[in-house]
mmCIF file of C-alpha atoms and ligand atoms in Angstrom:
data_model
loop_
_atom_site.group_PDB
_atom_site.id
_atom_site.type_symbol
_atom_site.label_atom_id
_atom_site.label_comp_id
_atom_site.label_asym_id
_atom_site.label_seq_id
_atom_site.Cartn_x
_atom_site.Cartn_y
_atom_site.Cartn_z
ATOM 1 C CA GLU W 1 0.105 -0.376 -0.045
ATOM 2 C CA LYS W 2 3.172 2.073 0.160
ATOM 3 C CA ALA W 3 3.380 1.611 -3.216
ATOM 4 C CA GLY W 4 7.345 0.713 -2.595
ATOM 5 C CA PHE W 5 7.850 3.567 -0.849
ATOM 6 C CA ASP W 6 9.666 3.250 3.019
ATOM 7 C CA HIS W 7 6.520 5.793 3.887
ATOM 8 C CA PHE W 8 3.555 6.975 3.464
ATOM 9 C CA MET W 9 5.236 10.667 3.853
ATOM 10 C CA LEU W 10 7.649 10.101 1.127
ATOM 11 C CA LYS W 11 4.560 8.200 -0.930
ATOM 12 C CA GLU W 12 2.571 11.530 -0.630
ATOM 13 C CA ILE W 13 5.009 13.899 -1.449
ATOM 14 C CA TYR W 14 6.263 12.059 -4.681
ATOM 15 C CA GLU W 15 2.294 11.983 -5.727
ATOM 16 C CA GLN W 16 2.186 15.711 -5.414
ATOM 17 C CA PRO W 17 2.506 16.429 -9.570
ATOM 18 C CA LYS W 18 -0.375 13.653 -9.624
ATOM 19 C CA ALA W 19 -2.083 15.752 -6.835
ATOM 20 C CA TYR W 20 -1.457 19.065 -8.808
ATOM 21 C CA ARG W 21 -3.266 17.606 -12.181
ATOM 22 C CA ASP W 22 -6.100 16.207 -10.360
ATOM 23 C CA THR W 23 -6.796 19.133 -8.729
ATOM 24 C CA MET W 24 -6.446 21.235 -11.380
ATOM 25 C CA GLY W 25 -8.681 18.558 -13.496
ATOM 26 C CA SER W 26 -11.430 20.241 -15.262
ATOM 27 C CA ARG W 27 -11.028 23.345 -13.832
ATOM 28 C CA ILE W 28 -9.253 25.407 -16.224
ATOM 29 C CA ASP W 29 -11.140 25.472 -19.756
ATOM 30 C CA PRO W 30 -10.008 23.394 -22.353
ATOM 31 C CA SER W 31 -8.755 26.761 -24.143
ATOM 32 C CA GLY W 32 -6.105 26.831 -21.256
ATOM 33 C CA LYS W 33 -7.167 30.531 -20.530
ATOM 34 C CA ARG W 34 -10.142 30.634 -17.975
ATOM 35 C CA ILE W 35 -10.924 28.939 -14.905
ATOM 36 C CA VAL W 36 -14.279 26.787 -14.885
ATOM 37 C CA MET W 37 -15.407 26.181 -11.277
ATOM 38 C CA ASN W 38 -18.984 24.561 -11.972
ATOM 39 C CA GLU W 39 -18.893 23.134 -7.978
ATOM 40 C CA LEU W 40 -19.763 26.368 -7.266
ATOM 41 C CA LYS W 41 -23.446 27.823 -6.053
ATOM 42 C CA MET W 42 -22.375 31.436 -5.198
ATOM 43 C CA THR W 43 -23.730 33.850 -8.307
ATOM 44 C CA ASP W 44 -21.492 36.577 -9.869
ATOM 45 C CA GLU W 45 -23.785 39.088 -8.342
ATOM 46 C CA TYR W 46 -22.811 37.351 -4.940
ATOM 47 C CA ILE W 47 -19.135 37.667 -5.663
ATOM 48 C CA HIS W 48 -19.534 41.023 -6.842
ATOM 49 C CA ARG W 49 -20.929 42.236 -3.491
ATOM 50 C CA ILE W 50 -18.008 40.466 -1.509
ATOM 51 C CA GLN W 51 -16.627 43.158 0.710
ATOM 52 C CA GLN W 52 -13.940 41.067 2.537
ATOM 53 C CA ILE W 53 -12.663 37.356 3.270
ATOM 54 C CA HIS W 54 -11.868 35.750 6.509
ATOM 55 C CA ILE W 55 -9.603 32.135 5.741
ATOM 56 C CA VAL W 56 -9.638 30.322 8.688
ATOM 57 C CA ALA W 57 -7.757 27.067 8.951
ATOM 58 C CA CYS W 58 -5.423 25.017 11.384
ATOM 59 C CA GLY W 59 -1.900 23.922 11.328
ATOM 60 C CA THR W 60 -0.775 23.284 7.858
ATOM 61 C CA ALA W 61 -4.406 24.044 6.370
ATOM 62 C CA TYR W 62 -3.622 27.732 8.411
ATOM 63 C CA HIS W 63 -0.391 27.817 6.543
ATOM 64 C CA ALA W 64 -1.920 27.116 2.886
ATOM 65 C CA GLY W 65 -4.312 29.650 4.074
ATOM 66 C CA MET W 66 -1.426 32.556 4.448
ATOM 67 C CA VAL W 67 -0.471 31.794 1.137
ATOM 68 C CA GLY W 68 -4.157 31.747 -0.203
ATOM 69 C CA LYS W 69 -4.543 35.389 1.420
ATOM 70 C CA SER W 70 -1.455 36.598 -1.081
ATOM 71 C CA ILE W 71 -2.755 35.055 -4.086
ATOM 72 C CA ILE W 72 -6.465 36.522 -3.335
ATOM 73 C CA GLU W 73 -5.787 39.952 -2.632
ATOM 74 C CA LYS W 74 -2.990 39.938 -5.367
ATOM 75 C CA LEU W 75 -5.572 38.713 -7.790
ATOM 76 C CA ALA W 76 -8.986 39.649 -6.982
ATOM 77 C CA ARG W 77 -8.233 42.725 -4.614
ATOM 78 C CA ILE W 78 -10.112 41.774 -2.355
ATOM 79 C CA PRO W 79 -8.987 42.327 1.835
ATOM 80 C CA VAL W 80 -8.076 39.091 3.208
ATOM 81 C CA GLU W 81 -7.861 38.020 7.135
ATOM 82 C CA THR W 82 -6.327 34.771 8.203
ATOM 83 C CA ASP W 83 -7.013 32.968 11.561
ATOM 84 C CA VAL W 84 -6.539 30.270 13.538
ATOM 85 C CA ALA W 85 -9.620 28.147 13.673
ATOM 86 C CA SER W 86 -9.286 27.821 17.656
ATOM 87 C CA GLU W 87 -8.754 31.796 18.019
ATOM 88 C CA TYR W 88 -11.461 33.103 15.706
ATOM 89 C CA ARG W 89 -14.573 32.626 17.540
ATOM 90 C CA TYR W 90 -13.249 34.142 20.571
ATOM 91 C CA ARG W 91 -11.944 37.483 19.088
ATOM 92 C CA SER W 92 -14.789 38.333 18.322
ATOM 93 C CA PRO W 93 -14.471 38.620 14.345
ATOM 94 C CA ILE W 94 -16.760 41.325 12.263
ATOM 95 C CA ILE W 95 -18.953 39.071 9.858
ATOM 96 C CA THR W 96 -20.861 40.731 7.790
ATOM 97 C CA PRO W 97 -23.415 39.390 5.061
ATOM 98 C CA ASN W 98 -20.590 40.291 2.783
ATOM 99 C CA THR W 99 -18.032 38.765 4.040
ATOM 100 C CA LEU W 100 -16.813 35.130 2.515
ATOM 101 C CA VAL W 101 -15.432 32.673 5.123
ATOM 102 C CA VAL W 102 -13.143 30.012 3.230
ATOM 103 C CA VAL W 103 -12.783 27.262 5.979
ATOM 104 C CA VAL W 104 -9.316 24.838 5.003
ATOM 105 C CA SER W 105 -9.353 21.302 5.960
ATOM 106 C CA GLN W 106 -7.724 17.965 4.483
ATOM 107 C CA SER W 107 -9.600 15.863 6.754
ATOM 108 C CA GLY W 108 -12.892 18.180 6.826
ATOM 109 C CA GLU W 109 -12.966 17.006 10.566
ATOM 110 C CA THR W 110 -11.180 19.248 12.251
ATOM 111 C CA ALA W 111 -13.106 20.340 15.465
ATOM 112 C CA ASP W 112 -11.978 23.987 15.720
ATOM 113 C CA THR W 113 -12.587 24.843 12.047
ATOM 114 C CA LEU W 114 -15.885 22.817 12.035
ATOM 115 C CA ALA W 115 -17.058 25.160 15.063
ATOM 116 C CA ALA W 116 -15.489 28.401 13.026
ATOM 117 C CA LEU W 117 -17.614 27.520 10.301
ATOM 118 C CA ARG W 118 -20.747 27.292 12.762
ATOM 119 C CA GLU W 119 -19.545 30.523 13.888
ATOM 120 C CA ALA W 120 -19.235 31.989 10.737
ATOM 121 C CA LYS W 121 -22.930 30.939 9.381
ATOM 122 C CA ARG W 122 -24.713 31.956 12.854
ATOM 123 C CA CYS W 123 -23.460 35.380 11.757
ATOM 124 C CA GLY W 124 -24.709 35.131 8.379
ATOM 125 C CA ALA W 125 -21.711 34.799 6.353
ATOM 126 C CA ARG W 126 -21.304 32.663 3.366
ATOM 127 C CA VAL W 127 -18.642 29.739 3.693
ATOM 128 C CA VAL W 128 -16.257 28.201 1.245
ATOM 129 C CA ALA W 129 -14.842 24.765 2.135
ATOM 130 C CA ILE W 130 -11.697 23.839 0.466
ATOM 131 C CA THR W 131 -11.006 20.119 1.660
ATOM 132 C CA ASN W 132 -9.800 16.479 0.704
ATOM 133 C CA VAL W 133 -12.813 14.529 2.068
ATOM 134 C CA VAL W 134 -16.174 14.728 -0.126
ATOM 135 C CA GLY W 135 -18.771 14.251 2.094
ATOM 136 C CA SER W 136 -16.755 15.435 5.615
ATOM 137 C CA SER W 137 -18.808 17.630 7.858
ATOM 138 C CA VAL W 138 -17.545 20.588 7.071
ATOM 139 C CA ALA W 139 -18.088 19.937 3.567
ATOM 140 C CA ARG W 140 -21.738 19.241 3.964
ATOM 141 C CA GLU W 141 -22.215 22.123 6.097
ATOM 142 C CA ALA W 142 -20.192 24.679 3.833
ATOM 143 C CA ASP W 143 -22.298 26.569 1.427
ATOM 144 C CA ASP W 144 -19.583 25.837 -1.478
ATOM 145 C CA VAL W 145 -17.063 22.891 -1.464
ATOM 146 C CA ILE W 146 -14.087 22.962 -3.556
ATOM 147 C CA VAL W 147 -12.539 19.741 -3.493
ATOM 148 C CA THR W 148 -8.581 19.053 -3.266
ATOM 149 C CA TRP W 149 -8.448 15.686 -5.263
ATOM 150 C CA ALA W 150 -5.147 14.913 -3.140
ATOM 151 C CA GLY W 151 -6.391 11.593 -2.590
ATOM 152 C CA PRO W 152 -5.875 9.909 0.821
ATOM 153 C CA GLU W 153 -3.511 11.270 3.108
ATOM 154 C CA ILE W 154 -1.660 9.032 5.593
ATOM 155 C CA ALA W 155 0.900 10.201 7.293
ATOM 156 C CA VAL W 156 0.247 12.740 9.797
ATOM 157 C CA ALA W 157 2.518 15.122 8.488
ATOM 158 C CA SER W 158 0.379 16.880 5.425
ATOM 159 C CA THR W 159 1.922 16.820 1.823
ATOM 160 C CA LYS W 160 0.092 17.093 -0.705
ATOM 161 C CA ALA W 161 -2.907 18.342 1.141
ATOM 162 C CA TYR W 162 -1.403 21.341 1.819
ATOM 163 C CA THR W 163 -0.268 21.675 -1.856
ATOM 164 C CA SER W 164 -3.330 20.342 -3.527
ATOM 165 C CA GLN W 165 -5.018 23.704 -0.968
ATOM 166 C CA LEU W 166 -2.521 25.928 -2.687
ATOM 167 C CA ILE W 167 -3.935 24.478 -5.762
ATOM 168 C CA ALA W 168 -7.492 24.950 -4.971
ATOM 169 C CA PHE W 169 -6.246 28.962 -3.822
ATOM 170 C CA TYR W 170 -5.049 29.667 -7.253
ATOM 171 C CA LEU W 171 -7.852 28.169 -9.032
ATOM 172 C CA PHE W 172 -10.614 29.741 -6.669
ATOM 173 C CA GLY W 173 -8.145 33.530 -6.937
ATOM 174 C CA LEU W 174 -8.122 33.441 -10.735
ATOM 175 C CA TYR W 175 -12.042 32.944 -10.785
ATOM 176 C CA LEU W 176 -12.658 35.739 -8.550
ATOM 177 C CA ALA W 177 -10.232 37.486 -10.648
ATOM 178 C CA GLN W 178 -12.206 36.356 -13.720
ATOM 179 C CA THR W 179 -15.453 37.230 -13.014
ATOM 180 C CA LEU W 180 -14.688 40.605 -11.276
ATOM 181 C CA GLY W 181 -12.374 41.984 -13.916
ATOM 182 C CA THR W 182 -9.795 42.795 -11.658
ATOM 183 C CA GLN W 183 -7.021 41.258 -14.349
ATOM 184 C CA ASP W 184 -6.975 41.073 -17.538
ATOM 185 C CA GLU W 185 -7.354 38.133 -19.841
ATOM 186 C CA ALA W 186 -4.137 38.033 -21.156
ATOM 187 C CA TYR W 187 -2.448 37.742 -17.776
ATOM 188 C CA ILE W 188 -5.119 35.304 -16.362
ATOM 189 C CA ALA W 189 -3.835 32.984 -19.135
ATOM 190 C CA ASP W 190 -0.445 33.320 -18.227
ATOM 191 C CA VAL W 191 -1.173 32.139 -14.929
ATOM 192 C CA VAL W 192 -2.913 29.295 -15.895
ATOM 193 C CA THR W 193 -0.115 28.378 -18.248
ATOM 194 C CA GLU W 194 2.400 28.555 -15.844
ATOM 195 C CA LEU W 195 0.149 26.156 -13.189
ATOM 196 C CA LYS W 196 -0.057 23.700 -15.978
ATOM 197 C CA LEU W 197 3.662 23.468 -15.564
ATOM 198 C CA LEU W 198 4.003 23.292 -12.169
ATOM 199 C CA PRO W 199 3.620 19.395 -11.805
ATOM 200 C CA ASP W 200 6.399 18.921 -14.067
ATOM 201 C CA LYS W 201 8.617 21.168 -11.775
ATOM 202 C CA VAL W 202 8.163 19.582 -9.454
ATOM 203 C CA GLU W 203 9.596 16.315 -10.512
ATOM 204 C CA GLN W 204 12.371 18.343 -11.149
ATOM 205 C CA ILE W 205 12.457 19.089 -7.909
ATOM 206 C CA LEU W 206 12.148 15.619 -6.438
ATOM 207 C CA GLN W 207 15.311 14.830 -8.845
ATOM 208 C CA HIS W 208 17.423 16.393 -6.118
ATOM 209 C CA ALA W 209 16.254 14.534 -3.002
ATOM 210 C CA GLU W 210 19.606 13.411 -2.361
ATOM 211 C CA ILE W 211 20.998 17.099 -1.791
ATOM 212 C CA ILE W 212 18.044 17.554 0.622
ATOM 213 C CA LYS W 213 18.871 14.425 2.329
ATOM 214 C CA GLU W 214 22.370 15.541 2.688
ATOM 215 C CA TRP W 215 21.197 18.557 4.301
ATOM 216 C CA ALA W 216 18.882 16.789 6.862
ATOM 217 C CA GLU W 217 21.523 14.273 8.210
ATOM 218 C CA GLN W 218 23.796 17.972 8.734
ATOM 219 C CA ILE W 219 21.122 19.299 10.476
ATOM 220 C CA SER W 220 19.944 16.452 12.067
ATOM 221 C CA THR W 221 22.692 16.543 15.175
ATOM 222 C CA HIS W 222 21.135 20.354 16.037
ATOM 223 C CA ASP W 223 18.472 20.480 18.508
ATOM 224 C CA ASN W 224 17.890 24.482 17.316
ATOM 225 C CA LEU W 225 17.501 26.083 13.887
ATOM 226 C CA PHE W 226 16.180 29.014 11.892
ATOM 227 C CA PHE W 227 14.000 29.619 8.626
ATOM 228 C CA ILE W 228 13.884 32.724 7.097
ATOM 229 C CA GLY W 229 11.681 34.315 4.348
ATOM 230 C CA ARG W 230 10.089 37.217 2.964
ATOM 231 C CA GLY W 231 6.661 37.913 2.064
ATOM 232 C CA ILE W 232 5.350 34.909 0.694
ATOM 233 C CA ASP W 233 8.153 33.067 1.041
ATOM 234 C CA TYR W 234 7.805 33.578 4.867
ATOM 235 C CA ALA W 235 4.063 31.836 4.618
ATOM 236 C CA VAL W 236 6.035 28.796 3.496
ATOM 237 C CA VAL W 237 8.826 28.489 5.855
ATOM 238 C CA LEU W 238 6.013 28.840 8.057
ATOM 239 C CA GLU W 239 5.266 25.629 6.599
ATOM 240 C CA GLY W 240 8.576 23.984 6.654
ATOM 241 C CA SER W 241 9.120 24.675 10.215
ATOM 242 C CA LEU W 242 6.125 23.270 11.792
ATOM 243 C CA LYS W 243 6.830 20.021 9.174
ATOM 244 C CA LEU W 244 10.240 19.768 10.674
ATOM 245 C CA LYS W 245 9.191 20.489 14.396
ATOM 246 C CA GLU W 246 6.303 17.416 13.853
ATOM 247 C CA ILE W 247 8.471 14.908 12.609
ATOM 248 C CA SER W 248 11.917 15.167 13.232
ATOM 249 C CA TYR W 249 11.260 16.866 17.009
ATOM 250 C CA ILE W 250 14.010 19.496 16.086
ATOM 251 C CA HIS W 251 13.136 22.875 17.486
ATOM 252 C CA SER W 252 12.956 25.848 14.921
ATOM 253 C CA GLU W 253 11.257 29.088 14.547
ATOM 254 C CA ALA W 254 10.120 30.439 11.178
ATOM 255 C CA TYR W 255 11.032 34.433 10.785
ATOM 256 C CA PRO W 256 10.275 37.001 8.210
ATOM 257 C CA SER W 257 14.005 37.776 7.766
ATOM 258 C CA GLY W 258 13.981 41.640 7.782
ATOM 259 C CA GLU W 259 12.764 40.915 11.620
ATOM 260 C CA LEU W 260 15.419 39.081 13.070
ATOM 261 C CA LYS W 261 17.493 42.318 14.005
ATOM 262 C CA HIS W 262 14.592 43.373 16.105
ATOM 263 C CA GLY W 263 15.467 40.467 18.810
ATOM 264 C CA THR W 264 15.900 36.991 17.653
ATOM 265 C CA LEU W 265 19.382 37.536 15.980
ATOM 266 C CA ALA W 266 20.862 37.217 19.648
ATOM 267 C CA LEU W 267 19.847 33.594 19.278
ATOM 268 C CA ILE W 268 22.447 33.445 16.007
ATOM 269 C CA GLU W 269 25.560 31.822 17.119
ATOM 270 C CA GLU W 270 28.572 29.638 15.541
ATOM 271 C CA GLY W 271 27.092 27.163 13.723
ATOM 272 C CA ILE W 272 23.403 27.162 13.617
ATOM 273 C CA PRO W 273 21.835 26.652 10.438
ATOM 274 C CA VAL W 274 19.677 28.845 9.247
ATOM 275 C CA ILE W 275 17.187 27.579 6.031
ATOM 276 C CA ALA W 276 17.323 30.182 3.567
ATOM 277 C CA LEU W 277 14.564 31.115 0.945
ATOM 278 C CA ALA W 278 14.312 33.453 -1.403
ATOM 279 C CA THR W 279 12.335 33.249 -4.410
ATOM 280 C CA GLN W 280 10.825 36.899 -4.324
ATOM 281 C CA PRO W 281 12.413 38.829 -7.043
ATOM 282 C CA GLU W 282 11.327 42.132 -5.720
ATOM 283 C CA LEU W 283 12.613 41.067 -1.972
ATOM 284 C CA PHE W 284 16.001 39.628 -3.232
ATOM 285 C CA GLU W 285 18.643 41.737 -2.585
ATOM 286 C CA LYS W 286 16.960 42.438 0.601
ATOM 287 C CA THR W 287 16.784 38.689 1.845
ATOM 288 C CA VAL W 288 20.532 38.450 0.529
ATOM 289 C CA SER W 289 21.522 41.034 2.972
ATOM 290 C CA ASN W 290 19.732 39.627 5.859
ATOM 291 C CA ILE W 291 21.537 36.435 5.112
ATOM 292 C CA LYS W 292 24.861 38.213 5.056
ATOM 293 C CA GLU W 293 23.732 39.631 8.571
ATOM 294 C CA VAL W 294 23.468 36.029 10.097
ATOM 295 C CA LYS W 295 26.407 34.780 8.320
ATOM 296 C CA ALA W 296 28.337 37.577 9.977
ATOM 297 C CA ARG W 297 27.413 36.346 13.371
ATOM 298 C CA GLY W 298 28.375 32.356 12.576
ATOM 299 C CA ALA W 299 25.107 31.145 10.917
ATOM 300 C CA TYR W 300 25.951 27.698 8.634
ATOM 301 C CA VAL W 301 22.952 28.951 5.804
ATOM 302 C CA PHE W 302 21.133 26.489 3.344
ATOM 303 C CA GLY W 303 19.645 28.824 0.882
ATOM 304 C CA ILE W 304 16.733 27.744 -1.809
ATOM 305 C CA HIS W 305 16.232 30.046 -4.369
ATOM 306 C CA THR W 306 15.021 30.289 -8.254
ATOM 307 C CA LEU W 307 17.451 29.380 -10.728
ATOM 308 C CA GLY W 308 19.175 32.096 -12.319
ATOM 309 C CA GLU W 309 19.382 34.554 -8.909
ATOM 310 C CA THR W 310 23.444 33.907 -8.389
ATOM 311 C CA GLU W 311 24.214 36.430 -5.728
ATOM 312 C CA LEU W 312 22.385 33.969 -3.244
ATOM 313 C CA VAL W 313 25.015 31.297 -4.153
ATOM 314 C CA LYS W 314 27.471 33.789 -2.845
ATOM 315 C CA ALA W 315 26.118 34.251 0.639
ATOM 316 C CA VAL W 316 25.497 31.000 1.338
ATOM 317 C CA ASP W 317 27.045 27.752 2.310
ATOM 318 C CA GLN W 318 24.990 25.236 0.574
ATOM 319 C CA VAL W 319 22.442 25.891 -2.145
ATOM 320 C CA LEU W 320 19.753 24.497 -4.020
ATOM 321 C CA GLU W 321 18.116 25.838 -7.098
ATOM 322 C CA ILE W 322 14.437 25.316 -7.977
ATOM 323 C CA PRO W 323 13.084 26.277 -11.205
ATOM 324 C CA GLN W 324 11.518 29.272 -12.360
ATOM 325 C CA THR W 325 7.483 30.337 -12.226
ATOM 326 C CA ILE W 326 6.133 33.523 -11.359
ATOM 327 C CA PRO W 327 6.133 34.603 -8.032
ATOM 328 C CA LEU W 328 2.905 34.014 -6.560
ATOM 329 C CA LEU W 329 3.246 30.041 -8.100
ATOM 330 C CA SER W 330 6.707 29.569 -6.075
ATOM 331 C CA PRO W 331 5.208 28.421 -2.971
ATOM 332 C CA ALA W 332 3.869 25.418 -4.671
ATOM 333 C CA LEU W 333 7.454 24.715 -5.284
ATOM 334 C CA SER W 334 9.271 25.694 -2.906
ATOM 335 C CA VAL W 335 8.108 23.952 -0.039
ATOM 336 C CA VAL W 336 8.723 20.079 -1.644
ATOM 337 C CA PRO W 337 12.347 20.422 -0.508
ATOM 338 C CA LEU W 338 11.317 21.808 2.905
ATOM 339 C CA GLN W 339 8.624 18.487 3.508
ATOM 340 C CA LEU W 340 11.839 16.597 2.079
ATOM 341 C CA LEU W 341 14.138 18.168 4.736
ATOM 342 C CA ALA W 342 11.571 17.427 7.482
ATOM 343 C CA TYR W 343 11.447 13.776 6.356
ATOM 344 C CA TYR W 344 15.072 13.257 6.258
ATOM 345 C CA ALA W 345 16.025 14.504 9.378
ATOM 346 C CA SER W 346 12.841 12.742 11.277
ATOM 347 C CA LEU W 347 14.650 9.441 9.728
ATOM 348 C CA ALA W 348 18.221 10.713 10.396
ATOM 349 C CA ARG W 349 16.932 10.645 14.161
ATOM 350 C CA GLY W 350 15.118 7.188 14.000
ATOM 351 C CA ASN W 351 11.855 8.680 14.297
ATOM 352 C CA ASP W 352 8.440 7.053 13.369
ATOM 353 C CA VAL W 353 7.869 9.068 10.300
ATOM 354 C CA ASP W 354 4.596 8.812 9.989
ATOM 355 C CA LYS W 355 3.046 8.395 12.935
ATOM 356 C CA PRO W 356 4.893 11.516 15.259
ATOM 357 C CA ARG W 357 4.458 10.871 18.836
ATOM 358 C CA ASN W 358 1.360 12.678 20.438
ATOM 359 C CA LEU W 359 -0.234 13.534 17.339
ATOM 360 C CA ALA W 360 -3.255 12.273 15.163
ATOM 361 C CA LYS W 361 -4.319 12.833 11.875
ATOM 362 C CA SER W 362 -7.307 14.017 12.203
ATOM 363 C CA VAL W 363 -7.725 16.450 15.613
ATOM 364 C CA THR W 364 -11.582 16.012 16.266
ATOM 365 C CA VAL W 365 -11.489 17.635 19.677
ATOM 366 C CA GLU W 366 -11.161 21.674 20.304
HETATM 367 O O1 M6R N 401 -7.546 18.026 8.646
HETATM 368 P P1 M6R N 401 -6.842 19.239 8.748
HETATM 369 O O2 M6R N 401 -6.948 20.346 7.209
HETATM 370 O O3 M6R N 401 -8.218 20.365 9.595
HETATM 371 O O4 M6R N 401 -5.937 19.562 9.819
HETATM 372 C C1 M6R N 401 -5.550 20.104 10.269
HETATM 373 C C2 M6R N 401 -4.063 20.367 11.030
HETATM 374 O O5 M6R N 401 -4.267 19.363 12.432
HETATM 375 C C3 M6R N 401 -3.033 19.392 10.128
HETATM 376 O O6 M6R N 401 -2.908 20.585 9.047
HETATM 377 C C4 M6R N 401 -1.822 19.699 11.006
HETATM 378 O O7 M6R N 401 -1.399 20.778 11.445
HETATM 379 C C5 M6R N 401 -1.013 18.445 9.852
HETATM 380 N N1 M6R N 401 -0.718 17.358 11.218
HETATM 381 C C6 M6R N 401 0.417 19.062 9.666
HETATM 382 O O8 M6R N 401 1.253 18.679 9.249
#
């Protein structure tokens, strides 16, 4: 059932190209230029009335939601807030009939997410669920459902569900933009073209798993490390850090690189590993100077960047280049090496990769 892989997690990491293709599936018009979301019951008139969007989820799904915020704000120009589901109800969120609430849940059974969904509906919001389980509680109670066709995810550490959630956000963001006219048709067609290239690019990254395995062996002897990134890369390193903690039990913190000097830089000492993600051209120079700040204090830096940016190669100790795409789509590629890093670090430490201590796949208690 593991199809020749040692663990479900590794199998699920390698299933991502298929999960991307299946999630895009018939939602891309045969012309390749438009998004079709026949599953949505919301009308165009409703979409024009949306004033704000709240994205609510837990754990990895929350991290997908953080990327979702960037996607929707950039493409559809609607203000988006993100909330951890266990906090949402208790902060008296301002929910009006013109608030669209997007809940994200692989299992569709997470108690906190379900409670947030019910609270949103009680306050009169429309709720869209992005879920991997057709017929789950979240799917049944939401007004609209966008299914991620990742297939069953068995490992406790979520991988293909997260990336399929990203794909769902790209599709939904494009759909909103198309309906609202916030982006011109040619731009939408370009993004769609690039989306379709992602599965092959993930395959290319997977061919470099050996490099990541070596990195993982190096970091596995440390007890603390940092992940840094800016903009959308910050959302991705949060996910990388969670994955590493969850299965390798190595403590790590994910930081927006520019924020280090406001306190955390004090923790950087000789030999501490720092994983730096730098995929965003407009933030690239700033990220390189942040890398130099940690290097100057003795950090050992592993850099992941988009092909063609040579400045970073000089600034870091080890480098992994990932294929180019448009900056907004980069999380769907850059998270893959971070998933592999967590996997191989867990393996190097002799942990139970698929069933980490203290955790359950589906969290049905609040
Ligand atoms: O099933 P859900 O997407 O609602 O689960 C949410 C989180 O419990 C889940 O993503 C958790 O953070 C993962 N174990 C992380 O790998």
